[in-house]
Coordinates of C-alpha atoms in Angstrom, one line a residue:
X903 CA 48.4 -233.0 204.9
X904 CA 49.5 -234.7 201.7
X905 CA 50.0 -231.4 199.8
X906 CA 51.8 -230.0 202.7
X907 CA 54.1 -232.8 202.8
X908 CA 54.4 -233.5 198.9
X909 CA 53.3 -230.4 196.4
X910 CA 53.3 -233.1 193.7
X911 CA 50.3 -234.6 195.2
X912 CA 48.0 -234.6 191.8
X913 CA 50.9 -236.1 190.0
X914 CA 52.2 -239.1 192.6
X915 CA 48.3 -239.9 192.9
X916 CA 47.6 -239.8 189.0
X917 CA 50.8 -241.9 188.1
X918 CA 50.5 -244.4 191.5
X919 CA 47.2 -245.5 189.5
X920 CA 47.4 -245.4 186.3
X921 CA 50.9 -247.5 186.9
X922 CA 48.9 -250.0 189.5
X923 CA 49.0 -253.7 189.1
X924 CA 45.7 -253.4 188.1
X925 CA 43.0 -251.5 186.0
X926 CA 40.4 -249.2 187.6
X927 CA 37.2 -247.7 187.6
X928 CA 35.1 -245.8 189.4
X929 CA 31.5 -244.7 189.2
X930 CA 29.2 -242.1 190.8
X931 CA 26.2 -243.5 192.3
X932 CA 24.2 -243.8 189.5
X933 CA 26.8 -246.5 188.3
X934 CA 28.1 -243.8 185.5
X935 CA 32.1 -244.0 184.9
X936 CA 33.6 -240.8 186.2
X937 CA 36.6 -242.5 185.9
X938 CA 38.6 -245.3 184.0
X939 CA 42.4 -246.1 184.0
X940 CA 44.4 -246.0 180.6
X941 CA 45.3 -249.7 181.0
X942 CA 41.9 -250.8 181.6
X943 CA 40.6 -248.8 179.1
X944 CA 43.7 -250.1 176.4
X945 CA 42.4 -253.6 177.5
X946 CA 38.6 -252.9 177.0
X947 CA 39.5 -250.7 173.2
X948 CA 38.1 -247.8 174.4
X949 CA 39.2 -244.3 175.3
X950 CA 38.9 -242.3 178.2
X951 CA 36.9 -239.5 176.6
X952 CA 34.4 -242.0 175.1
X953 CA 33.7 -244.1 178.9
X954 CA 33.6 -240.8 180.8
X955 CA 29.6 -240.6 181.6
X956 CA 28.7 -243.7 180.3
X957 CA 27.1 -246.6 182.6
X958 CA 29.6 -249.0 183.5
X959 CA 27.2 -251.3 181.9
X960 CA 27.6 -250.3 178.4
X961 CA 31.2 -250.5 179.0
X962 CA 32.6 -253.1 180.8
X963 CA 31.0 -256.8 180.2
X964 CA 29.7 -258.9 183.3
X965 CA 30.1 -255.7 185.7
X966 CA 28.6 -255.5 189.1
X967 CA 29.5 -251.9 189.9
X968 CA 26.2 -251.0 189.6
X969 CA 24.8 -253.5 192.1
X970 CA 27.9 -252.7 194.4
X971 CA 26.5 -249.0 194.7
X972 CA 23.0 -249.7 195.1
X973 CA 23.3 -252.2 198.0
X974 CA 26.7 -251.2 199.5
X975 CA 28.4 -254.2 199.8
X976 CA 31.6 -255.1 198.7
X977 CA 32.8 -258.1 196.6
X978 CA 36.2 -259.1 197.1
X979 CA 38.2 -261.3 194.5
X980 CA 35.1 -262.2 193.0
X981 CA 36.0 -263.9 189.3
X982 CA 34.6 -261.6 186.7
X983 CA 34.1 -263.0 182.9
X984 CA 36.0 -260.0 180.6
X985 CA 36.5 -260.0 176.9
X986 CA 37.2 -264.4 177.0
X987 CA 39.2 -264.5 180.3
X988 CA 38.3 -264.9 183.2
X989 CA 39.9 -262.1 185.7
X990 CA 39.9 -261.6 189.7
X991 CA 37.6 -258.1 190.8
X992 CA 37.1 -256.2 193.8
X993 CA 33.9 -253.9 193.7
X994 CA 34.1 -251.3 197.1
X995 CA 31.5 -249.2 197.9
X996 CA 32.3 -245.9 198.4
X997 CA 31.1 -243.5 201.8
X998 CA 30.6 -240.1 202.9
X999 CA 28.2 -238.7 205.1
X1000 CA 26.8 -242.1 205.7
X1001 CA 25.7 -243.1 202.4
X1002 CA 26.9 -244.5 199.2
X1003 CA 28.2 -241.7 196.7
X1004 CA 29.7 -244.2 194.3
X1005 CA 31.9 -247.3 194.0
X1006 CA 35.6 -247.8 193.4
X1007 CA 36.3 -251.4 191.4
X1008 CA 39.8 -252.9 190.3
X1009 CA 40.7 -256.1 188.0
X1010 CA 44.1 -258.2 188.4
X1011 CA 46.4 -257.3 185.6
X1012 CA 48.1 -254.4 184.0
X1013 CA 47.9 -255.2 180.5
X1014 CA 46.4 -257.9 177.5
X1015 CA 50.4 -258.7 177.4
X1016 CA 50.8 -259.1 181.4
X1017 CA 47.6 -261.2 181.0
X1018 CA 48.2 -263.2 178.5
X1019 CA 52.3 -264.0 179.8
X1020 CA 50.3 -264.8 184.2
X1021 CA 47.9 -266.8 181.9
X1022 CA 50.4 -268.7 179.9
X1023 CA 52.8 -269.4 183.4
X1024 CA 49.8 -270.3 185.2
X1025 CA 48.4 -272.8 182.6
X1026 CA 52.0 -274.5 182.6
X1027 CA 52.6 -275.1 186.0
X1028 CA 49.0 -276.2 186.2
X1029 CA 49.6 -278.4 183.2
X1030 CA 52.6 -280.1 185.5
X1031 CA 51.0 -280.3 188.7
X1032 CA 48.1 -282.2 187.0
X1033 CA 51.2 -284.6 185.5
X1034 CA 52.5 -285.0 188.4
X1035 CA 49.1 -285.2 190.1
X1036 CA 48.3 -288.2 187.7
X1037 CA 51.9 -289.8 188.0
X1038 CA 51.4 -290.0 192.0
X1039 CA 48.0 -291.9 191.3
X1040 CA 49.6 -294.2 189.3
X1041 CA 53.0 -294.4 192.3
X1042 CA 52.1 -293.6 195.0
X1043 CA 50.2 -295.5 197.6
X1044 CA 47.4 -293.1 199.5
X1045 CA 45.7 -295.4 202.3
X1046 CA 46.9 -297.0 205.1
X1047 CA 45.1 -299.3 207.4
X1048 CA 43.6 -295.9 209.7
X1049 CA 42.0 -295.7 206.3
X1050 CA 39.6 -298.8 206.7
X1051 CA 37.3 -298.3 209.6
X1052 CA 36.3 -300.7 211.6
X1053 CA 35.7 -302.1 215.3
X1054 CA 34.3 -305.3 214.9
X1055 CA 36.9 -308.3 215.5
X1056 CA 36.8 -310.2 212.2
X1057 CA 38.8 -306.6 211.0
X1058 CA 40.6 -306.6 214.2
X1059 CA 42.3 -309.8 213.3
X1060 CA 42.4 -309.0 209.3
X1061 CA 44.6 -305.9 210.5
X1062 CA 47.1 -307.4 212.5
X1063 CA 47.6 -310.0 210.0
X1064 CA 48.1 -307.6 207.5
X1065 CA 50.8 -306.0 209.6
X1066 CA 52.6 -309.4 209.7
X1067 CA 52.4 -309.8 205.6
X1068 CA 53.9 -306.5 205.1
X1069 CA 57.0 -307.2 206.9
X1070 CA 57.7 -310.0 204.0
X1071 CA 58.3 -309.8 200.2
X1072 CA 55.9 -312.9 199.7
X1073 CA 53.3 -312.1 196.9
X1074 CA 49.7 -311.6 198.1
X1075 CA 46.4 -312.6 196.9
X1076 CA 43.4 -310.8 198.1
X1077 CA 40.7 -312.1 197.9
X1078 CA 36.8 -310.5 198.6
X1079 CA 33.6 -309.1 196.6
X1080 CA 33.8 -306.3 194.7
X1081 CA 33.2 -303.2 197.1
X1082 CA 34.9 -304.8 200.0
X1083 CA 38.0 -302.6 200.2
X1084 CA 40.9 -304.7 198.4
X1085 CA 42.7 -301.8 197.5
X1086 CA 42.9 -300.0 200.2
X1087 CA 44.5 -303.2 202.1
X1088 CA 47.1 -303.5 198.8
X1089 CA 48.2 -299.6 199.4
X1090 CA 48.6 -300.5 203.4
X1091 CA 50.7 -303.3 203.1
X1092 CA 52.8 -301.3 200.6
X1093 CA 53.2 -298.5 203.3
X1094 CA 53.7 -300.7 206.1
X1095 CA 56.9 -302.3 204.3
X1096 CA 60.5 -302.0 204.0
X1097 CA 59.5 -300.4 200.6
X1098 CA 57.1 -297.9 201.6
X1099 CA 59.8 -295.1 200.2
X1100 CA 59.8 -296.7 196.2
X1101 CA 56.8 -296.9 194.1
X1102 CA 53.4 -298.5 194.3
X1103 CA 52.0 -299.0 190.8
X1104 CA 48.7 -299.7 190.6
X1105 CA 46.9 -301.7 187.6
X1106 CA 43.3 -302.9 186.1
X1107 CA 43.7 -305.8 184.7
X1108 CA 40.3 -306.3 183.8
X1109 CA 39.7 -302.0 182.4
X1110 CA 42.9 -302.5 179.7
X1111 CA 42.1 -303.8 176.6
X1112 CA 43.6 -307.0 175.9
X1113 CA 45.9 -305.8 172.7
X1114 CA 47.1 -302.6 174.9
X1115 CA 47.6 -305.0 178.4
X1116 CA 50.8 -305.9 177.0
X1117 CA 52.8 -303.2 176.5
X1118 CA 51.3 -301.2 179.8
X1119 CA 52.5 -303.9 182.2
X1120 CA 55.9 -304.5 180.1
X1121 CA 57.0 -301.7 177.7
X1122 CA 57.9 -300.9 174.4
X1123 CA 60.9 -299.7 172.4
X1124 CA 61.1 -297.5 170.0
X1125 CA 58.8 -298.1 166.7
X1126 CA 57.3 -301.5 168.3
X1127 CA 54.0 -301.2 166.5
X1128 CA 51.8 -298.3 164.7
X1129 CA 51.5 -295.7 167.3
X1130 CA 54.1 -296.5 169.5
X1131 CA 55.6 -293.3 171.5
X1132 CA 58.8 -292.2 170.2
X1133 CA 61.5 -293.1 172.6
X1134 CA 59.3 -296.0 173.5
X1135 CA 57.9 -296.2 177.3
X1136 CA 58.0 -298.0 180.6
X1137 CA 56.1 -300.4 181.9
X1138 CA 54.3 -300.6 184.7
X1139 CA 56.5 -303.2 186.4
X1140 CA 60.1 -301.1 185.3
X1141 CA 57.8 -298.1 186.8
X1142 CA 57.1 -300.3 190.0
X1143 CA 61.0 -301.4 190.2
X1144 CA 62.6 -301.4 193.8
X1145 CA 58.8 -301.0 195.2
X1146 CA 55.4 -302.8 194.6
X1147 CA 53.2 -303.6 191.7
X1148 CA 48.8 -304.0 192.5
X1149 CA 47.5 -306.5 189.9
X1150 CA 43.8 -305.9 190.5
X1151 CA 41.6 -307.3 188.9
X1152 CA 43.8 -310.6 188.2
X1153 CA 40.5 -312.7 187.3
X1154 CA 40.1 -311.0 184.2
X1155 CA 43.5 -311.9 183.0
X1156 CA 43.4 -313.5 179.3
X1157 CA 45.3 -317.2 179.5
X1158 CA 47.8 -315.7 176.5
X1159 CA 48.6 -312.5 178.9
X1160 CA 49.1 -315.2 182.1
X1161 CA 51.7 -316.9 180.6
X1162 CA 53.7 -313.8 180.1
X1163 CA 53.1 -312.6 183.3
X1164 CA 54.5 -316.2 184.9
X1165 CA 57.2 -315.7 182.7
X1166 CA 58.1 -312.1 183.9
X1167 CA 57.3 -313.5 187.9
X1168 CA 59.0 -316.8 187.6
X1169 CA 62.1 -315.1 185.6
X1170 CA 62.2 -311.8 187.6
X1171 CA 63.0 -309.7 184.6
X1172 CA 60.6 -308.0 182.0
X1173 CA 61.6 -307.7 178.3
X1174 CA 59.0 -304.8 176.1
X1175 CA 57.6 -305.2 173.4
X1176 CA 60.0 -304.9 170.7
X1177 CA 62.7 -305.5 172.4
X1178 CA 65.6 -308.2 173.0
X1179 CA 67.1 -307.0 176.2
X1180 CA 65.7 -307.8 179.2
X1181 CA 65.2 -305.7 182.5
X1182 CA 65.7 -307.2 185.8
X1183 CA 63.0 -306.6 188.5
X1184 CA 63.0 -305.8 192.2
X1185 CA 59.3 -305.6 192.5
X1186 CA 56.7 -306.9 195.4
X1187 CA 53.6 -308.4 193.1
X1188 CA 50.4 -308.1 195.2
X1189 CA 47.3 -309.1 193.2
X1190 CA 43.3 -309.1 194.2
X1191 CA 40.1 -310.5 192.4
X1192 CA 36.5 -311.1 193.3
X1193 CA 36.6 -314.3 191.0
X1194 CA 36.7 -317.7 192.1
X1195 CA 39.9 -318.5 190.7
X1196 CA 39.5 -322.5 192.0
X1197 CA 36.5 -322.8 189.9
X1198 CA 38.2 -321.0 186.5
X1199 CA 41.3 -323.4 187.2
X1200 CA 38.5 -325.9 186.8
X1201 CA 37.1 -324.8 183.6
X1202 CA 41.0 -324.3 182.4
X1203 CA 40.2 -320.3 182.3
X1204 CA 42.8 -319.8 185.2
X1205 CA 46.6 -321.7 184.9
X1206 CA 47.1 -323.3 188.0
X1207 CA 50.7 -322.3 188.2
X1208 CA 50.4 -318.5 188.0
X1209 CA 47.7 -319.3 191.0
X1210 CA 50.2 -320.7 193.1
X1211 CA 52.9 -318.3 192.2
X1212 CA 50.5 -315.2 193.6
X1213 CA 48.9 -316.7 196.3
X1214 CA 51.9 -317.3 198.6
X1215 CA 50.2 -315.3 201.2
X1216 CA 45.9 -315.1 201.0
X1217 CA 43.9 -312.4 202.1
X1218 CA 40.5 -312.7 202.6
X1219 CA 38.4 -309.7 203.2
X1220 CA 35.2 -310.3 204.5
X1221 CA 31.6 -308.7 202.7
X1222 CA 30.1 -306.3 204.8
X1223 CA 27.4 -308.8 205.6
X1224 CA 29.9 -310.9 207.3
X1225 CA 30.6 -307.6 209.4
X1226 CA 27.5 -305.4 210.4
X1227 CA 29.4 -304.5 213.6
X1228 CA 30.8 -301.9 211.3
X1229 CA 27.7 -300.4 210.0
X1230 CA 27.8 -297.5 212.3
X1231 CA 31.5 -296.3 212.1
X1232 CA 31.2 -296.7 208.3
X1233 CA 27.7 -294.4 208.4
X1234 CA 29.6 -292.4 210.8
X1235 CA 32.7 -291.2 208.6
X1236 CA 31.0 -291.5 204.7
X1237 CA 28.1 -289.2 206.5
X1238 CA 31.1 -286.8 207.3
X1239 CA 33.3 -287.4 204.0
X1240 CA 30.6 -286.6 202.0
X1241 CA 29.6 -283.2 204.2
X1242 CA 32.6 -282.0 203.5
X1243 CA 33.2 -282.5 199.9
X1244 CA 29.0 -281.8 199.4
X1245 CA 28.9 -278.8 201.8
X1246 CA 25.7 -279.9 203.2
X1247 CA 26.0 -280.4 206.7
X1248 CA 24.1 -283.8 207.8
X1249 CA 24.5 -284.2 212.0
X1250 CA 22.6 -287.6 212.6
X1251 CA 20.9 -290.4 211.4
X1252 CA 17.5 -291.9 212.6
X1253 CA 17.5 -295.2 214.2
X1254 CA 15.1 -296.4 211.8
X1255 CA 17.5 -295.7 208.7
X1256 CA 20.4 -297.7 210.9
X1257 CA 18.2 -300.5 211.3
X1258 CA 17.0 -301.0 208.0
X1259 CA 20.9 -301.2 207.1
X1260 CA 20.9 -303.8 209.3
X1261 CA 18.8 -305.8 207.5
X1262 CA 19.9 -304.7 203.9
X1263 CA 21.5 -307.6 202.2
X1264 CA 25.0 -305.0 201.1
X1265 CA 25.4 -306.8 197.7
X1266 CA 27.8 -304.0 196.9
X1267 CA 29.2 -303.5 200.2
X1268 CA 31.3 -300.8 201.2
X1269 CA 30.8 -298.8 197.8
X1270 CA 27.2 -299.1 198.4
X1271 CA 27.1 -298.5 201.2
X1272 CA 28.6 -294.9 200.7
X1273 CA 27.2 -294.2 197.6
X1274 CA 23.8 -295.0 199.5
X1275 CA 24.9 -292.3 202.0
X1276 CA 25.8 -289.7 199.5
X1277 CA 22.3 -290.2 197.9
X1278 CA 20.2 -289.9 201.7
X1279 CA 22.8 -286.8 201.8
X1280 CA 21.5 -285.3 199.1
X1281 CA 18.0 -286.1 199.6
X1282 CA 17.6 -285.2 203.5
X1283 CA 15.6 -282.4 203.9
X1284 CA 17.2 -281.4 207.4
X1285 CA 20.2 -282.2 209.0
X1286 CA 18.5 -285.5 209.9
X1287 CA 19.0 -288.1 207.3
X1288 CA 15.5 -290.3 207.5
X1289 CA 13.7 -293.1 205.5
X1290 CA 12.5 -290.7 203.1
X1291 CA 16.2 -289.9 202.1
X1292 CA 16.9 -293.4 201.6
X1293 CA 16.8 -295.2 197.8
X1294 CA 14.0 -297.2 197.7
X1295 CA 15.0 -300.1 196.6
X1296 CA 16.7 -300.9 200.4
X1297 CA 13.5 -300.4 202.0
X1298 CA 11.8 -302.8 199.6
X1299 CA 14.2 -305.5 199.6
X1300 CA 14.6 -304.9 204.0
X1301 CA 10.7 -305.6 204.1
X1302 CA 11.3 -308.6 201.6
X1303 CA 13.8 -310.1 203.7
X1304 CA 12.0 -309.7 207.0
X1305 CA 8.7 -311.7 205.7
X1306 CA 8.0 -314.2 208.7
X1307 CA 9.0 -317.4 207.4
X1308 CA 5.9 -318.6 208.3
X1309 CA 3.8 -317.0 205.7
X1310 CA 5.8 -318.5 202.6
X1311 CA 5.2 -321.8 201.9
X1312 CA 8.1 -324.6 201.7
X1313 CA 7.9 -324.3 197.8
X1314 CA 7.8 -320.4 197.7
X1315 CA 10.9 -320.5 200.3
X1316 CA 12.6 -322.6 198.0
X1317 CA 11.9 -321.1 194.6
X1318 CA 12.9 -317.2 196.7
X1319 CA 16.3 -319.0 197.9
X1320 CA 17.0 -320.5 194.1
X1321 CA 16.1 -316.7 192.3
X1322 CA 18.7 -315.0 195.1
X1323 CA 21.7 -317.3 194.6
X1324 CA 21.0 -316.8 190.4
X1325 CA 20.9 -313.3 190.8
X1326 CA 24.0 -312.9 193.0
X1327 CA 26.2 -315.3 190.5
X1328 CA 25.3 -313.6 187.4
X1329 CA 26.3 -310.3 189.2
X1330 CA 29.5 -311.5 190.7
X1331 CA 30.3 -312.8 186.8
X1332 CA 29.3 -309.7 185.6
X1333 CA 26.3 -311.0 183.8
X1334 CA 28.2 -313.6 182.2
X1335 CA 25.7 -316.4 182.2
X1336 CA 28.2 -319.3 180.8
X1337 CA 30.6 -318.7 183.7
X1338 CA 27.7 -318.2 186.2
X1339 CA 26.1 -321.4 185.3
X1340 CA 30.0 -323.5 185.3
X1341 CA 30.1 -322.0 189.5
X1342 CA 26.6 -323.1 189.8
X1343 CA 27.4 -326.7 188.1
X1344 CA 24.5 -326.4 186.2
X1345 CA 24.5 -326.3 181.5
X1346 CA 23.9 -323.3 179.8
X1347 CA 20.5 -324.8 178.8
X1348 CA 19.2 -325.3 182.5
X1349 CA 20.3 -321.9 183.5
X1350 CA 18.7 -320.1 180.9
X1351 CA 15.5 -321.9 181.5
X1352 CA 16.0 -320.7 185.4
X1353 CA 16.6 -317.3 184.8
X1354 CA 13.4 -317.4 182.3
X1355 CA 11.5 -318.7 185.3
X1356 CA 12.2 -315.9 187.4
X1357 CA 12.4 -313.4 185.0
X1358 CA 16.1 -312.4 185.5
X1359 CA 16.7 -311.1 181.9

């Protein structure tokens, strides 16, 4: 039909491949080249005379013509390891009379030099996507208040408060333990506001070191100190201007960095490092901790008047103790969130598992919660998560906390109270036993004798 139609047959067929967008082999069905296209063979420094006959083994690295043409089953796209890069192949089988007579296999690319240019476009635009990607973490806001899920009525309430706060520019201070959520409430009222379109800039307070904390949150000019960027930099809050800037971690704040920051609140303008001009600000400040800041006012590790200035509007979010309603839902979507992103496809959870959550204490709340999930996830041997999959340390501490009360003696009650409450403030001050022991009102001296006592070292 073809020759009929085109006497140039041979020579449209033989230039249509060797010209393809791609190189070519094929192979008998002993896996021996009977033939190799000049670009493929260019890319692999060989010649056709020399690959003719030879097992496609001995030729071209990581090949699975071979396999293709022993079990007849083709590979599609598969990403094949050639010579240092890694390129896209198709492997088909190739029939007559019903059985496999050889295999027919291409790669992506004409040439090293059409390689090397795809590779070199590809890696930019990668290389700006993942700019991008990490300039949209630091601006842009991701969760809004579908994001926190919940149906008891202690969240109920929180919610519809929260949509009243975001109507306002009032700073916010949100308050709760570490793992309860506070970011994902700072991102909602950001979205639910008349700024929702301008910037949400996110910061650590307490994950910056002190000497750099400066110049992220303010700026620098040109040749401020050793290092400096040339052309100087942006702060976060000139980053955040005309939208809203997340303090987290506030707590950690040094007293010499609060006093700028009052400055820069109270004044509404921002001056970097270096500088003499100053910058006026149009920013929303919304600010979290897990710290008692009343107490660090106190000891004079908090100034009372950058307290006042952030806490306009508090937002206290409840532990997940105070809200066990929500243990299901919360089982419910981290059991499908981390499904999806494991692959392993978990449909229920035994009653048992549910009600030793129950009775868990949640130190860590929410982000124990699901890492506690992911774990059981990974452990379950069926699609039924089970005690078994759980860490142990939850069943031991469930079975501790369910001892009739009956069986301890007023003493042992007493000493089991004292040990809880030391451990939980020396992990909510991040083993720092001098603040720990000013919450407590208690010296240094008494609390390290305690936490000999009970062996908390």
């Amino acid at each position: 039909m073809i020759n009929q139609r085109f006497p140039y047959a041979k020579e449209i067929i033989e230039t249509v491949i060797e010209n393809a967008y791609v190189w070519i082999v094929i192979v008998d069905a002993d896996g021996n080249i009977i033939y190799m296209n000049d670009n493929y063979c260019r890319f692999c420094e060989v010649t056709k005379e020399e690959v003719i006959g030879k097992h496609v083994t001995e030729v071209i690295e990581n090949t699975r013509m071979h396999i293709v043409v022993k079990n007849g089953e083709e590979e599609i796209a598969d990403l094949q390891y050639i010579r240092g890069n890694y390129m896209i192949a198709n492997r088909i089988p190739i029939i007559a009379d019903g059985k496999v007579v050889g295999a027919f296999g291409t790669v992506m690319f004409r040439d090293t030099k059409e390689w090397s240019e795809m590779n070199s476009h590809v890696r930019h635009h990668l290389s700006s996507i993942q700019s991008f990607i990490e300039q949209q973490d630091d601006t842009g806001a991701k969760y809004t208040l579908n994001d926190i899920h919940s149906k008891s009525a202690i969240m109920s309430g929180l919610k519809e408060k929260v949509k009243s706060i975001a109507a306002t520019d009032s700073s916010v201070l949100i308050r709760g333990e570490s793992g309860t959520g506070k970011e994902l409430f700072a991102h909602s009222i950001h979205l639910l506001s008349h700024r929702s379109d301008k910037p949400f800039v996110k910061v650590n307070c307490g994950a910056i070191p002190e000497h750099l904390l400066e110049s992220e949150l303010f700026g620098y000019e040109d040749g401020a100190f050793t290092g400096a960027k040339k052309g100087g930099k942006k702060g976060k809050f000139q980053q955040a201007n005309g939208g809203t800037i997340f303090l987290d971690e506030i707590g950690d704040m040094s007293l010499q960095m609060q006093v700028k920051l009052l400055r820069v609140l109270q004044e509404k303008e921002v001056e970097p490092v270096g500088s003499t001009k100053t910058i006026p600000l149009d920013v929303r400040v919304i600010t979290a901790t897990n710290r008692p800041l009343e107490e660090l006012m106190k000891a004079n590790d908090f100034r009372s008047d950058l307290y006042y200035r952030i806490s306009v509007i508090p937002l206290f979010i409840p532990s997940l103790r105070e809200r066990k309603e929500d243990l299901e839902v919360l089982v419910r979507q981290f059991i499908k969130k981390v499904s999806i992103r494991t692959g392993k496809r978990i449909s229920m959870i035994h009653e048992d598992v549910m009600d030793t959550f129950y009775h868990y204490h949640w130190q860590g709340n929410i982000r124990e919660l699901e890492n506690v999930i992911e774990a059981a996830i990974h452990l379950a041997k069926s699609d039924l998560i089970t005690l078994d999959s759980i860490p142990d340390y939850i069943k031991q501490s469930t079975i501790y906390h369910s001892k009739s009360e009956s069986a301890l003696t007023l003493k042992e009650m007493l000493n089991d109270a004292e040990k809880e409450i030391l451990l939980n403030m020396i992990q909510k001050y991040k083993g720092d036993k001098k603040g720990a022991a000013k919450a407590l009102g208690i010296s240094k001296s008494s609390m390290y004798e305690k936490i000999q006592k009970f062996g908390l070292q």
